[in-house]
Amino acid sequence: MDPEKEFPIQRVIDEDGNLVGDRSGVTDEELLRFYRSLVTLRALDQRAWNLQRQGRIGTYPPYSGQEATQVGVVAALGPEDWICGSYRDWAALVYRGVPMSFPLLNSMGHPISGRMPEAVPALPVQVVIAAQTLHAVGLAWAEKLQGQNRLAVTFFGDGATSQGDFHEALNLASVVQAPVLFVSQNNRWAISVPVSRQMHSPTIAQRAIAYNIEGVRVDGNDIIAVYQTARQLAARIRAGGGPALVEAVTYRLGAHTTADDPTRYRATEEEERLSYGEPVARLARFLERQKLIDDDAKHQIEEEAKAEVEKAVQEAESYPKAPPETVFDHVYGELTPALSAQRQAFMRRLAEGGGARG
């Protein structure tokens, strides 16, 4: 078997914005809406990075480069379908309806960011690598047992596919035919470890064979291809076709987190070569070729995005701060004696003016 032939990369627009596939089923209005969303989400990501550098938020994991995969998949979902993502999947959640301030509040350590709005069917972001894949299977299986026609989508990176949880999730989903769409965002790096050192198989998609489920590869920087692929697979899953695995081939444009320095392990040549086809610029080139947008329209969208992001920043920074002693709350139904003693000592230190950091 030749995995490259068995699992070809689905693509509709190339890096230069040329139409190389069938864009049927995607209207001009949808494309412009996608572009506006990508620009806004990119602006949010870049602003968050700068806020961390200014000391206004804590460690932040940028998602730039992966917006097309997240938005394209979520756009193909039904309004009640679940999303189970990781710490790098805020683009998916914000596009779904989570307040834009939540990624910022999350990096501020505010507990509200872990409580998804009731109107948004999504779980809080998961930091434990690949754990959300198991959660998605549980949600989807429960919906199936209750006779609901809802599916669950779980996002994860290429590094997560080397975790046991990922394989357990695929196996159980296959056995019980849970309506799950597994979306691996192959951004080519698990922190500083390249895909070539994580696995010997040429593709992630081919791992679907072992679990007898559908496996597909798609250009993760091509939002049209991602949207079409996700829409087709979601319909198949909803019709009882069982779970599916998507490998969205993309590229992490920046660092793993604000605590990382990718220049220590990535070559400048690689970054320049793989950054050219990133999703925002690629879609802009396509829209320009299709005469759907010009420089003035792009500028207006960018300015509106900046204003929207600044509003989110103000909202996050004006949000009531949680009292520091809440770190002891909501962990146990009743505090253990040891934690109770720690809490009392902590409160005494605060009263003495020692501060939360000590």
Short mmCIF file of C-alpha atoms in Angstrom, two decimals:
data_model
loop_
_atom_site.label_atom_id
_atom_site.label_comp_id
_atom_site.label_asym_id
_atom_site.label_seq_id
_atom_site.Cartn_x
_atom_site.Cartn_y
_atom_site.Cartn_z
CA MET A 1 0.00 0.00 0.00
CA ASP A 2 1.20 3.48 -0.86
CA PRO A 3 -0.26 5.75 1.85
CA GLU A 4 0.39 8.85 -0.22
CA LYS A 5 -1.85 7.42 -2.97
CA GLU A 6 -4.37 5.76 -0.66
CA PHE A 7 -4.74 8.96 1.35
CA PRO A 8 -4.20 11.87 -1.06
CA ILE A 9 -4.45 15.38 0.34
CA GLN A 10 -7.79 16.96 -0.54
CA ARG A 11 -7.28 20.48 -1.87
CA VAL A 12 -9.46 23.11 -3.59
CA ILE A 13 -7.23 26.19 -3.62
CA ASP A 14 -3.44 26.09 -3.81
CA GLU A 15 -0.93 28.25 -1.96
CA ASP A 16 -1.13 30.97 -4.61
CA GLY A 17 -4.90 31.20 -4.37
CA ASN A 18 -5.59 29.33 -7.61
CA LEU A 19 -8.69 27.17 -7.89
CA VAL A 20 -7.42 23.60 -8.32
CA GLY A 21 -10.50 21.67 -7.20
CA ASP A 22 -14.28 21.79 -7.04
CA ARG A 23 -15.64 24.53 -4.78
CA SER A 24 -19.28 23.58 -5.33
CA GLY A 25 -21.51 23.95 -2.32
CA VAL A 26 -19.56 26.93 -0.96
CA THR A 27 -21.09 30.30 -1.80
CA ASP A 28 -19.31 33.62 -2.21
CA GLU A 29 -21.07 34.86 0.92
CA GLU A 30 -19.75 31.91 2.93
CA LEU A 31 -16.22 32.54 1.66
CA LEU A 32 -16.34 36.19 2.70
CA ARG A 33 -17.72 35.19 6.09
CA PHE A 34 -14.89 32.67 6.47
CA TYR A 35 -12.33 35.31 5.57
CA ARG A 36 -13.70 37.78 8.08
CA SER A 37 -13.59 35.10 10.78
CA LEU A 38 -10.02 34.07 9.93
CA VAL A 39 -8.81 37.67 10.00
CA THR A 40 -10.52 38.33 13.33
CA LEU A 41 -9.20 35.15 14.92
CA ARG A 42 -5.68 35.88 13.67
CA ALA A 43 -5.90 39.38 15.16
CA LEU A 44 -7.01 37.91 18.49
CA ASP A 45 -4.14 35.43 18.50
CA GLN A 46 -1.54 38.08 17.73
CA ARG A 47 -2.97 40.43 20.35
CA ALA A 48 -2.86 37.67 22.96
CA TRP A 49 0.81 37.07 22.18
CA ASN A 50 1.57 40.77 22.66
CA LEU A 51 -0.43 40.90 25.89
CA GLN A 52 1.66 38.09 27.32
CA ARG A 53 4.85 39.88 26.36
CA GLN A 54 3.53 42.94 28.21
CA GLY A 55 2.86 40.87 31.32
CA ARG A 56 -0.90 41.34 31.10
CA ILE A 57 -1.72 37.64 30.68
CA GLY A 58 0.14 34.45 31.50
CA THR A 59 1.46 31.71 29.24
CA TYR A 60 -0.46 31.54 25.97
CA PRO A 61 -0.50 28.85 23.23
CA PRO A 62 -0.88 30.54 19.81
CA TYR A 63 -3.00 28.88 17.13
CA SER A 64 -1.94 30.97 14.12
CA GLY A 65 -1.78 28.77 11.04
CA GLN A 66 -4.49 26.40 12.24
CA GLU A 67 -7.52 28.70 11.95
CA ALA A 68 -8.76 27.24 8.64
CA THR A 69 -8.91 23.73 10.05
CA GLN A 70 -10.77 24.77 13.16
CA VAL A 71 -13.20 27.16 11.50
CA GLY A 72 -13.77 24.92 8.49
CA VAL A 73 -14.69 21.94 10.65
CA VAL A 74 -16.91 23.85 13.07
CA ALA A 75 -18.74 25.53 10.18
CA ALA A 76 -19.76 22.08 8.95
CA LEU A 77 -21.34 21.05 12.26
CA GLY A 78 -24.93 21.12 13.36
CA PRO A 79 -25.92 23.59 16.10
CA GLU A 80 -26.06 20.88 18.79
CA ASP A 81 -22.91 18.95 17.89
CA TRP A 82 -20.22 18.80 20.56
CA ILE A 83 -16.70 20.22 20.43
CA CYS A 84 -13.90 18.73 22.52
CA GLY A 85 -10.69 20.64 22.02
CA SER A 86 -7.26 21.27 23.46
CA TYR A 87 -5.51 24.39 24.71
CA ARG A 88 -4.70 25.39 21.10
CA ASP A 89 -8.27 25.21 19.80
CA TRP A 90 -9.66 28.56 20.86
CA ALA A 91 -10.31 29.50 17.24
CA ALA A 92 -12.84 26.67 17.01
CA LEU A 93 -14.50 27.64 20.27
CA VAL A 94 -14.70 31.36 19.55
CA TYR A 95 -16.10 30.67 16.09
CA ARG A 96 -18.64 28.39 17.76
CA GLY A 97 -19.81 31.19 20.04
CA VAL A 98 -17.55 31.24 23.09
CA PRO A 99 -16.80 34.87 24.08
CA MET A 100 -13.62 36.23 22.52
CA SER A 101 -12.44 37.23 25.98
CA PHE A 102 -12.25 33.60 27.15
CA PRO A 103 -8.84 32.75 25.64
CA LEU A 104 -7.44 35.80 27.42
CA LEU A 105 -9.20 35.01 30.68
CA ASN A 106 -7.88 31.48 30.44
CA SER A 107 -4.31 32.75 30.27
CA MET A 108 -5.08 35.03 33.20
CA GLY A 109 -5.97 31.93 35.19
CA HIS A 110 -9.58 33.00 35.63
CA PRO A 111 -11.93 30.09 36.44
CA ILE A 112 -14.76 31.49 34.30
CA SER A 113 -12.82 30.47 31.17
CA GLY A 114 -13.34 26.85 32.11
CA ARG A 115 -17.11 27.16 32.15
CA MET A 116 -18.40 27.04 28.61
CA PRO A 117 -21.59 29.06 28.03
CA GLU A 118 -24.69 26.89 28.25
CA ALA A 119 -25.63 27.82 24.69
CA VAL A 120 -22.35 26.42 23.34
CA PRO A 121 -22.11 22.60 23.25
CA ALA A 122 -18.42 22.36 24.08
CA LEU A 123 -16.22 21.05 26.85
CA PRO A 124 -13.53 23.19 28.51
CA VAL A 125 -10.17 23.09 26.75
CA GLN A 126 -8.03 20.11 27.70
CA VAL A 127 -4.36 20.44 28.57
CA VAL A 128 -3.63 16.74 29.09
CA ILE A 129 -2.54 15.63 25.63
CA ALA A 130 -5.15 13.49 23.80
CA ALA A 131 -7.47 13.23 26.82
CA GLN A 132 -10.21 15.10 24.95
CA THR A 133 -10.40 12.31 22.38
CA LEU A 134 -11.75 10.01 25.09
CA HIS A 135 -14.20 12.64 26.27
CA ALA A 136 -15.53 13.01 22.73
CA VAL A 137 -16.15 9.28 22.46
CA GLY A 138 -18.02 9.27 25.75
CA LEU A 139 -20.19 12.20 24.72
CA ALA A 140 -20.94 10.78 21.29
CA TRP A 141 -21.70 7.31 22.62
CA ALA A 142 -24.05 8.78 25.24
CA GLU A 143 -25.89 10.75 22.57
CA LYS A 144 -26.22 7.61 20.47
CA LEU A 145 -27.58 5.58 23.39
CA GLN A 146 -30.15 8.28 24.05
CA GLY A 147 -31.26 8.27 20.43
CA GLN A 148 -29.96 11.76 19.69
CA ASN A 149 -28.65 12.57 16.22
CA ARG A 150 -25.69 14.56 17.51
CA LEU A 151 -22.02 13.97 16.90
CA ALA A 152 -18.87 15.04 18.71
CA VAL A 153 -15.79 16.57 17.11
CA THR A 154 -12.44 16.41 18.83
CA PHE A 155 -9.39 18.43 17.81
CA PHE A 156 -5.84 17.37 18.67
CA GLY A 157 -2.31 17.72 17.37
CA ASP A 158 0.02 15.28 15.66
CA GLY A 159 1.78 14.69 18.97
CA ALA A 160 -1.47 13.46 20.50
CA THR A 161 -1.59 10.57 18.02
CA SER A 162 1.43 9.09 19.82
CA GLN A 163 -0.50 8.96 23.10
CA GLY A 164 -2.31 5.87 24.30
CA ASP A 165 -5.53 7.82 24.88
CA PHE A 166 -5.78 8.53 21.15
CA HIS A 167 -5.64 4.84 20.22
CA GLU A 168 -8.02 3.84 23.01
CA ALA A 169 -10.46 6.48 21.81
CA LEU A 170 -10.33 5.30 18.19
CA ASN A 171 -10.69 1.69 19.24
CA LEU A 172 -13.72 2.25 21.48
CA ALA A 173 -15.35 4.60 18.98
CA SER A 174 -14.96 1.94 16.31
CA VAL A 175 -16.31 -0.86 18.50
CA VAL A 176 -19.44 1.00 19.59
CA GLN A 177 -19.72 2.99 16.34
CA ALA A 178 -19.80 6.26 18.23
CA PRO A 179 -20.60 9.30 16.07
CA VAL A 180 -17.21 11.01 16.44
CA LEU A 181 -15.17 13.06 14.00
CA PHE A 182 -11.50 12.92 15.02
CA VAL A 183 -9.56 15.89 13.64
CA SER A 184 -5.79 15.69 13.87
CA GLN A 185 -4.16 19.03 13.17
CA ASN A 186 -0.82 17.88 11.86
CA ASN A 187 1.15 21.09 12.37
CA ARG A 188 4.37 19.08 11.95
CA TRP A 189 5.73 19.72 15.43
CA ALA A 190 4.94 18.30 18.89
CA ILE A 191 6.63 21.15 20.75
CA SER A 192 10.18 20.56 19.42
CA VAL A 193 9.74 17.03 18.06
CA PRO A 194 9.04 16.78 14.30
CA VAL A 195 6.51 14.29 12.97
CA SER A 196 9.32 12.24 11.42
CA ARG A 197 10.58 11.41 14.90
CA GLN A 198 7.15 10.73 16.36
CA MET A 199 6.06 7.95 14.04
CA HIS A 200 7.27 5.83 11.15
CA SER A 201 3.99 5.73 9.21
CA PRO A 202 3.92 8.30 6.37
CA THR A 203 0.49 9.65 7.34
CA ILE A 204 -1.73 9.94 10.38
CA ALA A 205 -4.84 9.21 8.32
CA GLN A 206 -3.71 5.66 7.56
CA ARG A 207 -3.99 4.80 11.25
CA ALA A 208 -7.73 4.66 10.64
CA ILE A 209 -7.21 1.35 8.85
CA ALA A 210 -6.30 -0.45 12.07
CA TYR A 211 -9.64 0.54 13.58
CA ASN A 212 -11.69 -0.06 10.43
CA ILE A 213 -12.92 3.53 10.24
CA GLU A 214 -12.82 6.18 7.52
CA GLY A 215 -9.52 8.04 7.18
CA VAL A 216 -9.01 11.21 5.11
CA ARG A 217 -6.20 13.72 4.57
CA VAL A 218 -6.93 17.34 3.75
CA ASP A 219 -4.95 20.51 3.25
CA GLY A 220 -5.51 22.13 6.64
CA ASN A 221 -4.68 25.59 5.26
CA ASP A 222 -7.41 25.38 2.62
CA ILE A 223 -10.63 26.31 4.40
CA ILE A 224 -12.79 25.30 1.43
CA ALA A 225 -11.34 21.78 1.34
CA VAL A 226 -11.61 21.47 5.12
CA TYR A 227 -15.22 22.62 5.13
CA GLN A 228 -16.24 20.29 2.31
CA THR A 229 -14.43 17.32 3.86
CA ALA A 230 -15.91 17.91 7.31
CA ARG A 231 -19.39 18.41 5.91
CA GLN A 232 -19.25 15.16 3.94
CA LEU A 233 -17.88 13.17 6.88
CA ALA A 234 -20.36 14.70 9.33
CA ALA A 235 -23.24 13.67 7.08
CA ARG A 236 -21.80 10.16 6.79
CA ILE A 237 -21.36 9.86 10.56
CA ARG A 238 -24.83 11.23 11.24
CA ALA A 239 -26.29 8.65 8.86
CA GLY A 240 -24.79 5.84 10.95
CA GLY A 241 -21.53 5.38 9.07
CA GLY A 242 -19.42 5.31 12.22
CA PRO A 243 -16.50 7.47 13.32
CA ALA A 244 -13.93 9.03 11.00
CA LEU A 245 -10.39 10.35 11.28
CA VAL A 246 -9.23 13.48 9.46
CA GLU A 247 -5.59 14.45 9.15
CA ALA A 248 -5.47 18.18 8.43
CA VAL A 249 -1.96 18.93 7.20
CA THR A 250 -1.05 22.43 8.35
CA TYR A 251 1.82 24.31 9.99
CA ARG A 252 2.24 25.94 13.38
CA LEU A 253 3.34 29.44 12.38
CA GLY A 254 4.68 30.45 15.76
CA ALA A 255 5.98 29.01 18.98
CA HIS A 256 4.46 26.12 20.90
CA THR A 257 3.60 28.63 23.62
CA THR A 258 4.87 32.02 24.70
CA ALA A 259 7.41 30.10 26.82
CA ASP A 260 8.93 28.46 23.73
CA ASP A 261 11.63 29.54 21.27
CA PRO A 262 11.17 27.66 17.96
CA THR A 263 14.38 29.10 16.51
CA ARG A 264 16.23 26.58 18.68
CA TYR A 265 14.84 23.65 16.71
CA ARG A 266 13.27 24.93 13.45
CA ALA A 267 15.17 26.20 10.44
CA THR A 268 14.35 29.65 9.09
CA GLU A 269 14.11 28.16 5.58
CA GLU A 270 11.40 25.77 6.74
CA GLU A 271 9.40 28.52 8.40
CA GLU A 272 9.56 30.75 5.33
CA ARG A 273 8.66 27.92 2.95
CA LEU A 274 5.74 26.52 4.94
CA SER A 275 4.38 29.86 6.12
CA TYR A 276 3.69 31.09 2.59
CA GLY A 277 0.56 28.98 2.18
CA GLU A 278 -0.93 29.86 5.57
CA PRO A 279 -4.75 30.05 5.63
CA VAL A 280 -5.45 33.78 5.93
CA ALA A 281 -3.14 34.89 3.12
CA ARG A 282 -4.17 31.95 0.93
CA LEU A 283 -7.87 32.71 1.18
CA ALA A 284 -7.17 36.41 0.55
CA ARG A 285 -5.30 35.55 -2.65
CA PHE A 286 -8.18 33.38 -3.81
CA LEU A 287 -10.80 36.03 -3.05
CA GLU A 288 -8.74 38.61 -4.94
CA ARG A 289 -8.45 36.32 -7.95
CA GLN A 290 -12.21 35.80 -7.85
CA LYS A 291 -12.77 39.58 -7.68
CA LEU A 292 -14.61 39.14 -4.38
CA ILE A 293 -12.38 41.45 -2.38
CA ASP A 294 -9.92 44.30 -2.89
CA ASP A 295 -7.37 46.15 -0.77
CA ASP A 296 -9.94 48.60 0.60
CA ALA A 297 -12.25 45.80 1.70
CA LYS A 298 -9.36 43.90 3.28
CA HIS A 299 -8.29 47.00 5.19
CA GLN A 300 -11.82 47.58 6.46
CA ILE A 301 -12.12 43.97 7.65
CA GLU A 302 -8.75 44.21 9.41
CA GLU A 303 -9.73 47.44 11.19
CA GLU A 304 -13.06 45.98 12.28
CA ALA A 305 -11.24 42.89 13.55
CA LYS A 306 -8.84 45.01 15.61
CA ALA A 307 -11.75 46.90 17.16
CA GLU A 308 -13.52 43.67 18.03
CA VAL A 309 -10.38 42.26 19.61
CA GLU A 310 -9.76 45.41 21.65
CA LYS A 311 -13.29 45.15 22.99
CA ALA A 312 -12.50 41.59 24.10
CA VAL A 313 -9.27 42.75 25.76
CA GLN A 314 -11.15 45.41 27.71
CA GLU A 315 -13.78 42.88 28.72
CA ALA A 316 -11.16 40.42 29.94
CA GLU A 317 -9.16 43.00 31.87
CA SER A 318 -12.26 44.49 33.50
CA TYR A 319 -13.66 41.11 34.50
CA PRO A 320 -13.84 40.76 38.31
CA LYS A 321 -10.74 38.96 39.48
CA ALA A 322 -11.24 35.78 41.45
CA PRO A 323 -10.06 35.99 45.08
CA PRO A 324 -6.72 34.15 45.36
CA GLU A 325 -8.07 31.77 48.01
CA THR A 326 -10.41 30.24 45.43
CA VAL A 327 -7.50 27.99 44.39
CA PHE A 328 -8.60 25.85 47.34
CA ASP A 329 -12.27 25.79 46.37
CA HIS A 330 -14.18 23.39 44.13
CA VAL A 331 -11.49 20.69 44.20
CA TYR A 332 -13.12 18.52 46.85
CA GLY A 333 -16.68 18.52 48.08
CA GLU A 334 -15.18 19.08 51.51
CA LEU A 335 -11.64 20.31 52.09
CA THR A 336 -9.21 17.75 53.44
CA PRO A 337 -7.56 18.62 56.78
CA ALA A 338 -4.24 19.25 55.02
CA LEU A 339 -5.77 21.62 52.46
CA SER A 340 -7.79 23.34 55.15
CA ALA A 341 -4.60 24.04 57.10
CA GLN A 342 -2.91 25.31 53.94
CA ARG A 343 -5.84 27.59 53.23
CA GLN A 344 -5.73 29.06 56.72
CA ALA A 345 -1.97 29.65 56.47
CA PHE A 346 -2.45 31.24 53.06
CA MET A 347 -5.15 33.57 54.37
CA ARG A 348 -2.95 34.59 57.30
CA ARG A 349 -0.14 35.46 54.93
CA LEU A 350 -2.47 37.57 52.82
CA ALA A 351 -3.70 39.36 55.93
CA GLU A 352 -0.10 40.10 56.90
CA GLY A 353 0.48 41.68 53.51
CA GLY A 354 2.61 38.85 52.18
CA GLY A 355 0.73 38.75 48.89
CA ALA A 356 -0.47 35.79 46.90
CA ARG A 357 2.98 35.13 45.46
CA GLY A 358 4.79 35.22 48.81
#
